[in-house]
Amino acid sequence: MEKDTQLLVIGAGPGGYSAAFAAAELGLKVTLVDKNSYLGGVCLHKGCIPSKTLLHAAKLIFESQDAGQYGLNFTKPTIDITKLRSFKDEVIKKLTSGLTFLCKKHKVTFIYGEASFIDSNTVNIQNNGANQNISFDKAIIATGSNPIKFPNIEFNEHIWDSTSALALNEIPENLLIVGGGYIGLELGTVYAALGSKVSVVELTDEILPGLDSDLVKIFKKRLKNIFANIWTNTKLLKVEKSANGLSVSLQDKEGKITNKEFNKVLISIGRKPDVQSLKLEKTKVSLDEKGFVKTNNKLQTNDPSIYAIGDITSGPLLAHKASMQGRIAAENIAGYEEFFNPKAIPACIYTDPEIATCGMSEIEAKIKNIDYSVINLPWLTSGKAVSLDRTDGLTKILVDTKTKKIIGVGIVGVGASEIISGMTIAIENIMDIKQ
């Protein structure tokens, strides 16, 4: 029996819409479904784009403050939060409009509703009580991820997740960020620039766990001038309402408990795959021990009819990873043979200074017992860094001792995100280095 669509894509974020547009270009009849009425997913509406817009504003504020060191003095900026919020919303609106145009141009059918599997070739889509069944030859799951909740603490007007923080409804006098990962630090940078007194609490012994310590050390030195407090090896015990906002109980590694007052608390302890409502048990799709969908290097799941891409698959939760996976999955479904085997996926943290990495970290190289050497290039002698008065930077290159091939790069410094692409190309093309 002929199916309703050749390809059903569940999730209209960077992975989903990239897959849908690529498949349509290859001649497939494509249906794209999302539980939101708009295209773009978390990245466009609740993540990458709004955060980068606000981080650009923060960068301008910090640069105006630093300019006094070389004779350019500016008065303290007046923050019009309503206008800044409107600008952020307008950026989102323009990009959403562009995606809607591309969807129509590629003749992709878009359905607003929440999809769940009936079997390996049929989904039910519900929207405000109405529902319909859609049959398909192949499907791509691209439902992304959700913020992880802190045990026994619910998000509300005082306790934020990243979405609430990006709404920019107010600038709190005192803000606590729970979690020293990149999302919390980026949002903390924004609010610190806008005037909040920002504190960070991290359970492990260092912020940005998983990154090499020499990169974090340089980053943290400047961060201490931006944030009011950075508490590591510290556990959040509870958050309660108080007369001044929120009373927070913290416990350090010696077991000492202290209570502190904050206006708002941002919980940013990571994200998890958004697969709970899909009813994957009706299919042959299986999950790994961390809840990610298992796929092969063609992005096909254990169910031959279903592929998975983006944040619901293992690896870094990055929009550009999802976009590439979407195109590869679409090409495989269209009859081509393509594989997702990257040697280096660049990742960037858009704080001040920025941190960018690709390939293998030194931590990972040690775990894998790889014989490597490290080339450290401090920015103290970089002409551009000196001219910007921002020599707080380091380029770190990991080299396989035997082959002399570059296996990993980490960069901390102003503009690190603009440099890392060239190093990614070097690793992908298995380039060596002259020492």
PDB file of C-alpha atoms in Angstrom, residues 17-310:
ATOM      1  CA  TYR A  17      14.870  20.963   8.546  1.00  0.00           C
ATOM      2  CA  SER A  18      18.294  20.270   6.988  1.00  0.00           C
ATOM      3  CA  ALA A  19      17.269  16.654   6.452  1.00  0.00           C
ATOM      4  CA  ALA A  20      13.879  17.633   5.055  1.00  0.00           C
ATOM      5  CA  PHE A  21      15.281  20.190   2.598  1.00  0.00           C
ATOM      6  CA  ALA A  22      18.092  17.856   1.472  1.00  0.00           C
ATOM      7  CA  ALA A  23      15.660  14.970   0.899  1.00  0.00           C
ATOM      8  CA  ALA A  24      13.315  17.220  -1.065  1.00  0.00           C
ATOM      9  CA  GLU A  25      16.224  18.347  -3.253  1.00  0.00           C
ATOM     10  CA  LEU A  26      16.897  14.662  -3.954  1.00  0.00           C
ATOM     11  CA  GLY A  27      13.339  14.154  -5.188  1.00  0.00           C
ATOM     12  CA  LEU A  28      11.621  12.643  -2.158  1.00  0.00           C
ATOM     13  CA  LYS A  29       8.122  13.515  -0.967  1.00  0.00           C
ATOM     14  CA  VAL A  30       8.808  14.902   2.515  1.00  0.00           C
ATOM     15  CA  THR A  31       6.617  15.652   5.531  1.00  0.00           C
ATOM     16  CA  LEU A  32       8.086  17.602   8.436  1.00  0.00           C
ATOM     17  CA  VAL A  33       6.337  17.569  11.830  1.00  0.00           C
ATOM     18  CA  ASP A  34       7.107  19.533  14.992  1.00  0.00           C
ATOM     19  CA  LYS A  35       5.346  20.016  18.313  1.00  0.00           C
ATOM     20  CA  ASN A  36       5.840  23.772  17.864  1.00  0.00           C
ATOM     21  CA  SER A  37       4.033  25.803  15.222  1.00  0.00           C
ATOM     22  CA  TYR A  38       7.302  27.183  13.862  1.00  0.00           C
ATOM     23  CA  LEU A  39      10.525  25.865  12.311  1.00  0.00           C
ATOM     24  CA  GLY A  40      13.965  26.230  13.885  1.00  0.00           C
ATOM     25  CA  GLY A  41      13.747  24.161  17.057  1.00  0.00           C
ATOM     26  CA  VAL A  42      15.578  24.918  20.297  1.00  0.00           C
ATOM     27  CA  CYS A  43      18.619  26.316  18.488  1.00  0.00           C
ATOM     28  CA  LEU A  44      16.769  29.170  16.817  1.00  0.00           C
ATOM     29  CA  HIS A  45      14.153  29.952  19.449  1.00  0.00           C
ATOM     30  CA  LYS A  46      15.554  28.916  22.835  1.00  0.00           C
ATOM     31  CA  GLY A  47      19.291  28.352  22.412  1.00  0.00           C
ATOM     32  CA  CYS A  48      22.046  29.239  19.954  1.00  0.00           C
ATOM     33  CA  ILE A  49      20.572  32.239  18.173  1.00  0.00           C
ATOM     34  CA  PRO A  50      19.071  34.221  21.089  1.00  0.00           C
ATOM     35  CA  SER A  51      22.122  33.501  23.258  1.00  0.00           C
ATOM     36  CA  LYS A  52      24.565  34.651  20.571  1.00  0.00           C
ATOM     37  CA  THR A  53      22.495  37.794  20.002  1.00  0.00           C
ATOM     38  CA  LEU A  54      22.682  38.673  23.690  1.00  0.00           C
ATOM     39  CA  LEU A  55      26.349  37.680  23.893  1.00  0.00           C
ATOM     40  CA  HIS A  56      27.087  40.173  21.121  1.00  0.00           C
ATOM     41  CA  ALA A  57      25.521  42.873  23.289  1.00  0.00           C
ATOM     42  CA  ALA A  58      27.631  41.703  26.238  1.00  0.00           C
ATOM     43  CA  LYS A  59      30.774  41.856  24.092  1.00  0.00           C
ATOM     44  CA  LEU A  60      30.091  45.491  23.202  1.00  0.00           C
ATOM     45  CA  ILE A  61      29.684  46.370  26.878  1.00  0.00           C
ATOM     46  CA  PHE A  62      32.907  44.631  27.907  1.00  0.00           C
ATOM     47  CA  GLU A  63      34.878  46.214  25.057  1.00  0.00           C
ATOM     48  CA  SER A  64      33.649  49.680  26.025  1.00  0.00           C
ATOM     49  CA  GLN A  65      34.821  49.033  29.578  1.00  0.00           C
ATOM     50  CA  ASP A  66      38.246  47.809  28.438  1.00  0.00           C
ATOM     51  CA  ALA A  67      38.772  50.711  26.037  1.00  0.00           C
ATOM     52  CA  GLY A  68      39.734  53.049  28.856  1.00  0.00           C
ATOM     53  CA  GLN A  69      43.100  51.310  29.076  1.00  0.00           C
ATOM     54  CA  TYR A  70      44.152  52.914  25.812  1.00  0.00           C
ATOM     55  CA  GLY A  71      42.487  56.289  26.063  1.00  0.00           C
ATOM     56  CA  LEU A  72      38.912  55.737  24.930  1.00  0.00           C
ATOM     57  CA  ASN A  73      36.522  56.428  27.789  1.00  0.00           C
ATOM     58  CA  PHE A  74      32.815  55.773  27.580  1.00  0.00           C
ATOM     59  CA  THR A  75      30.103  56.508  30.082  1.00  0.00           C
ATOM     60  CA  LYS A  76      28.337  53.563  31.685  1.00  0.00           C
ATOM     61  CA  PRO A  77      25.794  52.226  29.173  1.00  0.00           C
ATOM     62  CA  THR A  78      22.088  52.600  29.834  1.00  0.00           C
ATOM     63  CA  ILE A  79      20.371  49.240  29.372  1.00  0.00           C
ATOM     64  CA  ASP A  80      17.008  49.417  27.617  1.00  0.00           C
ATOM     65  CA  ILE A  81      15.970  45.825  28.325  1.00  0.00           C
ATOM     66  CA  THR A  82      12.730  46.147  26.349  1.00  0.00           C
ATOM     67  CA  LYS A  83      14.551  47.266  23.216  1.00  0.00           C
ATOM     68  CA  LEU A  84      17.261  44.614  23.632  1.00  0.00           C
ATOM     69  CA  ARG A  85      14.618  41.921  24.060  1.00  0.00           C
ATOM     70  CA  SER A  86      12.769  43.217  20.985  1.00  0.00           C
ATOM     71  CA  PHE A  87      15.965  43.099  18.933  1.00  0.00           C
ATOM     72  CA  LYS A  88      16.558  39.477  20.003  1.00  0.00           C
ATOM     73  CA  ASP A  89      12.978  38.567  19.140  1.00  0.00           C
ATOM     74  CA  GLU A  90      13.254  40.277  15.760  1.00  0.00           C
ATOM     75  CA  VAL A  91      16.379  38.255  14.927  1.00  0.00           C
ATOM     76  CA  ILE A  92      14.460  35.060  15.700  1.00  0.00           C
ATOM     77  CA  LYS A  93      11.459  36.245  13.672  1.00  0.00           C
ATOM     78  CA  LYS A  94      13.568  36.997  10.584  1.00  0.00           C
ATOM     79  CA  LEU A  95      15.315  33.631  10.641  1.00  0.00           C
ATOM     80  CA  THR A  96      12.046  31.778  11.259  1.00  0.00           C
ATOM     81  CA  SER A  97      10.505  33.564   8.291  1.00  0.00           C
ATOM     82  CA  GLY A  98      13.436  32.470   6.138  1.00  0.00           C
ATOM     83  CA  LEU A  99      12.989  28.831   7.131  1.00  0.00           C
ATOM     84  CA  THR A 100       9.259  29.000   6.399  1.00  0.00           C
ATOM     85  CA  PHE A 101      10.068  30.329   2.937  1.00  0.00           C
ATOM     86  CA  LEU A 102      12.571  27.514   2.310  1.00  0.00           C
ATOM     87  CA  CYS A 103      10.060  24.927   3.493  1.00  0.00           C
ATOM     88  CA  LYS A 104       7.547  26.138   0.918  1.00  0.00           C
ATOM     89  CA  LYS A 105      10.212  26.467  -1.764  1.00  0.00           C
ATOM     90  CA  HIS A 106      11.242  22.826  -1.284  1.00  0.00           C
ATOM     91  CA  LYS A 107       7.562  21.773  -1.235  1.00  0.00           C
ATOM     92  CA  VAL A 108       7.963  20.148   2.163  1.00  0.00           C
ATOM     93  CA  THR A 109       4.648  19.563   3.943  1.00  0.00           C
ATOM     94  CA  PHE A 110       4.800  20.962   7.484  1.00  0.00           C
ATOM     95  CA  ILE A 111       2.478  19.633  10.203  1.00  0.00           C
ATOM     96  CA  TYR A 112       2.153  21.214  13.629  1.00  0.00           C
ATOM     97  CA  GLY A 113       1.670  18.547  16.289  1.00  0.00           C
ATOM     98  CA  GLU A 114       3.331  15.984  18.537  1.00  0.00           C
ATOM     99  CA  ALA A 115       4.235  12.693  16.858  1.00  0.00           C
ATOM    100  CA  SER A 116       4.341   9.254  18.458  1.00  0.00           C
ATOM    101  CA  PHE A 117       4.914   5.921  16.767  1.00  0.00           C
ATOM    102  CA  ILE A 118       2.121   3.423  16.209  1.00  0.00           C
ATOM    103  CA  ASP A 119       4.519   1.039  14.471  1.00  0.00           C
ATOM    104  CA  SER A 120       7.706   1.199  12.397  1.00  0.00           C
ATOM    105  CA  ASN A 121       5.927   2.849   9.459  1.00  0.00           C
ATOM    106  CA  THR A 122       3.147   4.877  11.076  1.00  0.00           C
ATOM    107  CA  VAL A 123       2.910   7.771  13.522  1.00  0.00           C
ATOM    108  CA  ASN A 124       0.009   9.455  15.245  1.00  0.00           C
ATOM    109  CA  ILE A 125       0.147  13.259  15.353  1.00  0.00           C
ATOM    110  CA  GLN A 126      -1.842  15.094  18.033  1.00  0.00           C
ATOM    111  CA  ASN A 127      -2.559  18.805  18.281  1.00  0.00           C
ATOM    112  CA  ASN A 128      -5.007  20.268  20.799  1.00  0.00           C
ATOM    113  CA  GLY A 129      -7.154  17.144  20.878  1.00  0.00           C
ATOM    114  CA  ALA A 130      -7.173  16.610  17.115  1.00  0.00           C
ATOM    115  CA  ASN A 131      -5.117  13.750  15.756  1.00  0.00           C
ATOM    116  CA  GLN A 132      -4.192  12.078  12.500  1.00  0.00           C
ATOM    117  CA  ASN A 133      -2.158   9.071  11.432  1.00  0.00           C
ATOM    118  CA  ILE A 134       0.636   9.405   8.868  1.00  0.00           C
ATOM    119  CA  SER A 135       2.219   6.413   7.180  1.00  0.00           C
ATOM    120  CA  PHE A 136       5.752   6.621   5.766  1.00  0.00           C
ATOM    121  CA  ASP A 137       8.451   4.601   4.016  1.00  0.00           C
ATOM    122  CA  LYS A 138      11.278   6.072   6.098  1.00  0.00           C
ATOM    123  CA  ALA A 139      11.481   8.381   9.091  1.00  0.00           C
ATOM    124  CA  ILE A 140      14.159  10.566  10.637  1.00  0.00           C
ATOM    125  CA  ILE A 141      13.883  11.391  14.331  1.00  0.00           C
ATOM    126  CA  ALA A 142      15.338  14.817  15.134  1.00  0.00           C
ATOM    127  CA  THR A 143      13.552  15.840  18.319  1.00  0.00           C
ATOM    128  CA  GLY A 144      16.589  17.366  20.036  1.00  0.00           C
ATOM    129  CA  SER A 145      17.081  17.698  23.784  1.00  0.00           C
ATOM    130  CA  ASN A 146      15.573  19.240  26.929  1.00  0.00           C
ATOM    131  CA  PRO A 147      17.182  20.840  30.011  1.00  0.00           C
ATOM    132  CA  ILE A 148      17.832  18.389  32.844  1.00  0.00           C
ATOM    133  CA  LYS A 149      15.830  19.254  35.948  1.00  0.00           C
ATOM    134  CA  PHE A 150      17.445  19.394  39.365  1.00  0.00           C
ATOM    135  CA  PRO A 151      15.978  16.789  41.754  1.00  0.00           C
ATOM    136  CA  ASN A 152      13.077  18.151  43.813  1.00  0.00           C
ATOM    137  CA  ILE A 153      13.350  21.621  42.282  1.00  0.00           C
ATOM    138  CA  GLU A 154      10.773  22.807  39.742  1.00  0.00           C
ATOM    139  CA  PHE A 155      11.321  25.583  37.220  1.00  0.00           C
ATOM    140  CA  ASN A 156       9.199  28.688  37.868  1.00  0.00           C
ATOM    141  CA  GLU A 157       9.373  32.487  37.655  1.00  0.00           C
ATOM    142  CA  HIS A 158      12.222  32.543  40.180  1.00  0.00           C
ATOM    143  CA  ILE A 159      14.032  29.309  39.255  1.00  0.00           C
ATOM    144  CA  TRP A 160      14.991  29.446  35.591  1.00  0.00           C
ATOM    145  CA  ASP A 161      16.077  27.035  32.930  1.00  0.00           C
ATOM    146  CA  SER A 162      17.999  28.326  29.907  1.00  0.00           C
ATOM    147  CA  THR A 163      14.766  29.141  28.067  1.00  0.00           C
ATOM    148  CA  SER A 164      13.564  31.373  30.908  1.00  0.00           C
ATOM    149  CA  ALA A 165      16.941  33.106  31.111  1.00  0.00           C
ATOM    150  CA  LEU A 166      16.891  33.857  27.376  1.00  0.00           C
ATOM    151  CA  ALA A 167      13.427  35.403  27.636  1.00  0.00           C
ATOM    152  CA  LEU A 168      15.219  38.408  29.229  1.00  0.00           C
ATOM    153  CA  ASN A 169      12.188  39.483  31.226  1.00  0.00           C
ATOM    154  CA  GLU A 170      14.318  41.165  33.895  1.00  0.00           C
ATOM    155  CA  ILE A 171      17.882  41.758  35.048  1.00  0.00           C
ATOM    156  CA  PRO A 172      18.158  40.329  38.584  1.00  0.00           C
ATOM    157  CA  GLU A 173      20.420  42.034  41.089  1.00  0.00           C
ATOM    158  CA  ASN A 174      21.832  38.689  42.261  1.00  0.00           C
ATOM    159  CA  LEU A 175      21.810  35.610  40.044  1.00  0.00           C
ATOM    160  CA  LEU A 176      23.052  32.134  40.960  1.00  0.00           C
ATOM    161  CA  ILE A 177      23.950  29.743  38.172  1.00  0.00           C
ATOM    162  CA  VAL A 178      23.871  26.075  39.123  1.00  0.00           C
ATOM    163  CA  GLY A 179      26.255  24.240  36.806  1.00  0.00           C
ATOM    164  CA  GLY A 180      29.602  25.381  35.443  1.00  0.00           C
ATOM    165  CA  GLY A 181      29.082  24.152  31.882  1.00  0.00           C
ATOM    166  CA  TYR A 182      29.126  26.257  28.739  1.00  0.00           C
ATOM    167  CA  ILE A 183      25.403  27.134  28.693  1.00  0.00           C
ATOM    168  CA  GLY A 184      25.429  28.499  32.231  1.00  0.00           C
ATOM    169  CA  LEU A 185      28.674  30.404  31.692  1.00  0.00           C
ATOM    170  CA  GLU A 186      27.454  31.975  28.453  1.00  0.00           C
ATOM    171  CA  LEU A 187      24.207  33.116  30.077  1.00  0.00           C
ATOM    172  CA  GLY A 188      26.124  34.267  33.138  1.00  0.00           C
ATOM    173  CA  THR A 189      28.340  36.376  30.901  1.00  0.00           C
ATOM    174  CA  VAL A 190      25.261  38.051  29.414  1.00  0.00           C
ATOM    175  CA  TYR A 191      23.685  38.894  32.768  1.00  0.00           C
ATOM    176  CA  ALA A 192      26.993  40.028  34.277  1.00  0.00           C
ATOM    177  CA  ALA A 193      27.438  42.465  31.392  1.00  0.00           C
ATOM    178  CA  LEU A 194      23.874  43.743  31.860  1.00  0.00           C
ATOM    179  CA  GLY A 195      24.536  44.455  35.528  1.00  0.00           C
ATOM    180  CA  SER A 196      23.707  41.343  37.549  1.00  0.00           C
ATOM    181  CA  LYS A 197      25.970  40.117  40.309  1.00  0.00           C
ATOM    182  CA  VAL A 198      26.537  36.562  39.054  1.00  0.00           C
ATOM    183  CA  SER A 199      27.718  33.577  41.103  1.00  0.00           C
ATOM    184  CA  VAL A 200      28.364  30.044  39.832  1.00  0.00           C
ATOM    185  CA  VAL A 201      28.227  26.807  41.777  1.00  0.00           C
ATOM    186  CA  GLU A 202      29.751  23.643  40.273  1.00  0.00           C
ATOM    187  CA  LEU A 203      29.683  20.169  41.802  1.00  0.00           C
ATOM    188  CA  THR A 204      33.002  19.008  40.326  1.00  0.00           C
ATOM    189  CA  ASP A 205      36.449  20.404  41.092  1.00  0.00           C
ATOM    190  CA  GLU A 206      36.505  22.752  38.092  1.00  0.00           C
ATOM    191  CA  ILE A 207      34.172  24.658  35.784  1.00  0.00           C
ATOM    192  CA  LEU A 208      33.829  23.387  32.212  1.00  0.00           C
ATOM    193  CA  PRO A 209      34.463  19.757  33.225  1.00  0.00           C
ATOM    194  CA  GLY A 210      35.907  17.749  30.366  1.00  0.00           C
ATOM    195  CA  LEU A 211      38.017  20.594  28.988  1.00  0.00           C
ATOM    196  CA  ASP A 212      41.792  20.600  29.442  1.00  0.00           C
ATOM    197  CA  SER A 213      42.774  22.463  32.599  1.00  0.00           C
ATOM    198  CA  ASP A 214      45.343  24.741  30.926  1.00  0.00           C
ATOM    199  CA  LEU A 215      42.616  26.200  28.702  1.00  0.00           C
ATOM    200  CA  VAL A 216      40.207  26.607  31.615  1.00  0.00           C
ATOM    201  CA  LYS A 217      42.894  28.273  33.749  1.00  0.00           C
ATOM    202  CA  ILE A 218      43.316  31.146  31.292  1.00  0.00           C
ATOM    203  CA  PHE A 219      39.583  31.486  30.825  1.00  0.00           C
ATOM    204  CA  LYS A 220      38.862  31.438  34.548  1.00  0.00           C
ATOM    205  CA  LYS A 221      41.395  34.195  35.287  1.00  0.00           C
ATOM    206  CA  ARG A 222      39.308  36.736  33.377  1.00  0.00           C
ATOM    207  CA  LEU A 223      36.001  35.210  34.464  1.00  0.00           C
ATOM    208  CA  LYS A 224      36.863  35.990  38.089  1.00  0.00           C
ATOM    209  CA  ASN A 225      36.781  39.685  37.139  1.00  0.00           C
ATOM    210  CA  ILE A 226      33.343  39.285  35.542  1.00  0.00           C
ATOM    211  CA  PHE A 227      31.588  37.009  38.031  1.00  0.00           C
ATOM    212  CA  ALA A 228      31.153  37.750  41.716  1.00  0.00           C
ATOM    213  CA  ASN A 229      31.821  34.170  42.864  1.00  0.00           C
ATOM    214  CA  ILE A 230      32.833  30.810  41.406  1.00  0.00           C
ATOM    215  CA  TRP A 231      32.310  27.964  43.874  1.00  0.00           C
ATOM    216  CA  THR A 232      33.630  24.559  42.775  1.00  0.00           C
ATOM    217  CA  ASN A 233      33.447  21.279  44.690  1.00  0.00           C
ATOM    218  CA  THR A 234      30.173  22.652  46.014  1.00  0.00           C
ATOM    219  CA  LYS A 235      26.776  20.983  46.124  1.00  0.00           C
ATOM    220  CA  LEU A 236      23.367  22.636  45.917  1.00  0.00           C
ATOM    221  CA  LEU A 237      21.199  21.179  48.672  1.00  0.00           C
ATOM    222  CA  LYS A 238      17.956  23.112  48.388  1.00  0.00           C
ATOM    223  CA  VAL A 239      16.289  26.304  47.195  1.00  0.00           C
ATOM    224  CA  GLU A 240      13.491  27.933  49.181  1.00  0.00           C
ATOM    225  CA  LYS A 241      11.496  31.140  48.875  1.00  0.00           C
ATOM    226  CA  SER A 242      12.574  33.928  51.190  1.00  0.00           C
ATOM    227  CA  ALA A 243      11.624  37.523  51.925  1.00  0.00           C
ATOM    228  CA  ASN A 244      14.277  38.790  49.475  1.00  0.00           C
ATOM    229  CA  GLY A 245      13.748  36.164  46.781  1.00  0.00           C
ATOM    230  CA  LEU A 246      15.394  32.774  47.222  1.00  0.00           C
ATOM    231  CA  SER A 247      17.382  31.205  50.040  1.00  0.00           C
ATOM    232  CA  VAL A 248      19.940  28.726  48.735  1.00  0.00           C
ATOM    233  CA  SER A 249      21.740  26.098  50.811  1.00  0.00           C
ATOM    234  CA  LEU A 250      25.225  25.131  49.569  1.00  0.00           C
ATOM    235  CA  GLN A 251      27.601  22.474  50.883  1.00  0.00           C
ATOM    236  CA  ASP A 252      31.356  22.572  50.238  1.00  0.00           C
ATOM    237  CA  LYS A 253      33.679  19.564  49.967  1.00  0.00           C
ATOM    238  CA  GLU A 254      34.399  19.649  53.713  1.00  0.00           C
ATOM    239  CA  GLY A 255      30.675  19.324  54.404  1.00  0.00           C
ATOM    240  CA  LYS A 256      30.180  22.891  55.628  1.00  0.00           C
ATOM    241  CA  ILE A 257      26.707  24.237  54.803  1.00  0.00           C
ATOM    242  CA  THR A 258      26.077  27.925  54.089  1.00  0.00           C
ATOM    243  CA  ASN A 259      22.860  29.762  53.205  1.00  0.00           C
ATOM    244  CA  LYS A 260      22.909  32.574  50.661  1.00  0.00           C
ATOM    245  CA  GLU A 261      20.288  34.884  49.196  1.00  0.00           C
ATOM    246  CA  PHE A 262      19.608  35.373  45.483  1.00  0.00           C
ATOM    247  CA  ASN A 263      16.885  37.008  43.404  1.00  0.00           C
ATOM    248  CA  LYS A 264      16.949  34.290  40.741  1.00  0.00           C
ATOM    249  CA  VAL A 265      18.526  30.870  40.266  1.00  0.00           C
ATOM    250  CA  LEU A 266      19.396  29.450  36.844  1.00  0.00           C
ATOM    251  CA  ILE A 267      19.598  25.646  36.721  1.00  0.00           C
ATOM    252  CA  SER A 268      21.985  24.646  33.942  1.00  0.00           C
ATOM    253  CA  ILE A 269      23.218  21.123  34.659  1.00  0.00           C
ATOM    254  CA  GLY A 270      23.037  19.715  31.155  1.00  0.00           C
ATOM    255  CA  ARG A 271      20.525  18.450  28.617  1.00  0.00           C
ATOM    256  CA  LYS A 272      18.963  15.071  27.860  1.00  0.00           C
ATOM    257  CA  PRO A 273      17.521  13.514  24.660  1.00  0.00           C
ATOM    258  CA  ASP A 274      13.883  14.410  24.005  1.00  0.00           C
ATOM    259  CA  VAL A 275      12.491  10.954  23.221  1.00  0.00           C
ATOM    260  CA  GLN A 276      10.013  10.335  26.035  1.00  0.00           C
ATOM    261  CA  SER A 277       6.822  11.044  24.057  1.00  0.00           C
ATOM    262  CA  LEU A 278       7.814   9.194  20.865  1.00  0.00           C
ATOM    263  CA  LYS A 279       6.679   5.724  22.052  1.00  0.00           C
ATOM    264  CA  LEU A 280       9.797   4.130  20.590  1.00  0.00           C
ATOM    265  CA  GLU A 281       8.787   0.843  22.210  1.00  0.00           C
ATOM    266  CA  LYS A 282       6.332   0.459  19.299  1.00  0.00           C
ATOM    267  CA  THR A 283       9.356   0.224  16.975  1.00  0.00           C
ATOM    268  CA  LYS A 284      12.687  -1.600  16.920  1.00  0.00           C
ATOM    269  CA  VAL A 285      14.612   1.550  17.867  1.00  0.00           C
ATOM    270  CA  SER A 286      16.837   1.033  20.907  1.00  0.00           C
ATOM    271  CA  LEU A 287      18.577   3.390  23.325  1.00  0.00           C
ATOM    272  CA  ASP A 288      22.031   3.235  24.907  1.00  0.00           C
ATOM    273  CA  GLU A 289      22.686   3.329  28.658  1.00  0.00           C
ATOM    274  CA  LYS A 290      22.567   7.153  28.657  1.00  0.00           C
ATOM    275  CA  GLY A 291      19.248   7.376  26.833  1.00  0.00           C
ATOM    276  CA  PHE A 292      20.607   8.278  23.386  1.00  0.00           C
ATOM    277  CA  VAL A 293      19.244   6.558  20.276  1.00  0.00           C
ATOM    278  CA  LYS A 294      21.630   3.955  18.886  1.00  0.00           C
ATOM    279  CA  THR A 295      22.607   4.445  15.235  1.00  0.00           C
ATOM    280  CA  ASN A 296      25.194   3.125  12.787  1.00  0.00           C
ATOM    281  CA  ASN A 297      27.489   5.395  10.772  1.00  0.00           C
ATOM    282  CA  LYS A 298      24.720   5.889   8.213  1.00  0.00           C
ATOM    283  CA  LEU A 299      22.526   7.275  11.036  1.00  0.00           C
ATOM    284  CA  GLN A 300      20.167   4.289  10.755  1.00  0.00           C
ATOM    285  CA  THR A 301      18.719   2.916  13.991  1.00  0.00           C
ATOM    286  CA  ASN A 302      18.109  -0.736  14.797  1.00  0.00           C
ATOM    287  CA  ASP A 303      14.820  -0.279  12.967  1.00  0.00           C
ATOM    288  CA  PRO A 304      15.545  -0.323   9.188  1.00  0.00           C
ATOM    289  CA  SER A 305      12.800   2.227   8.519  1.00  0.00           C
ATOM    290  CA  ILE A 306      13.963   4.801  11.057  1.00  0.00           C
ATOM    291  CA  TYR A 307      17.014   7.074  11.239  1.00  0.00           C
ATOM    292  CA  ALA A 308      18.070   9.405  14.073  1.00  0.00           C
ATOM    293  CA  ILE A 309      20.145  12.582  14.108  1.00  0.00           C
ATOM    294  CA  GLY A 310      21.195  15.471  16.343  1.00  0.00           C
TER     295      GLY A 310
END
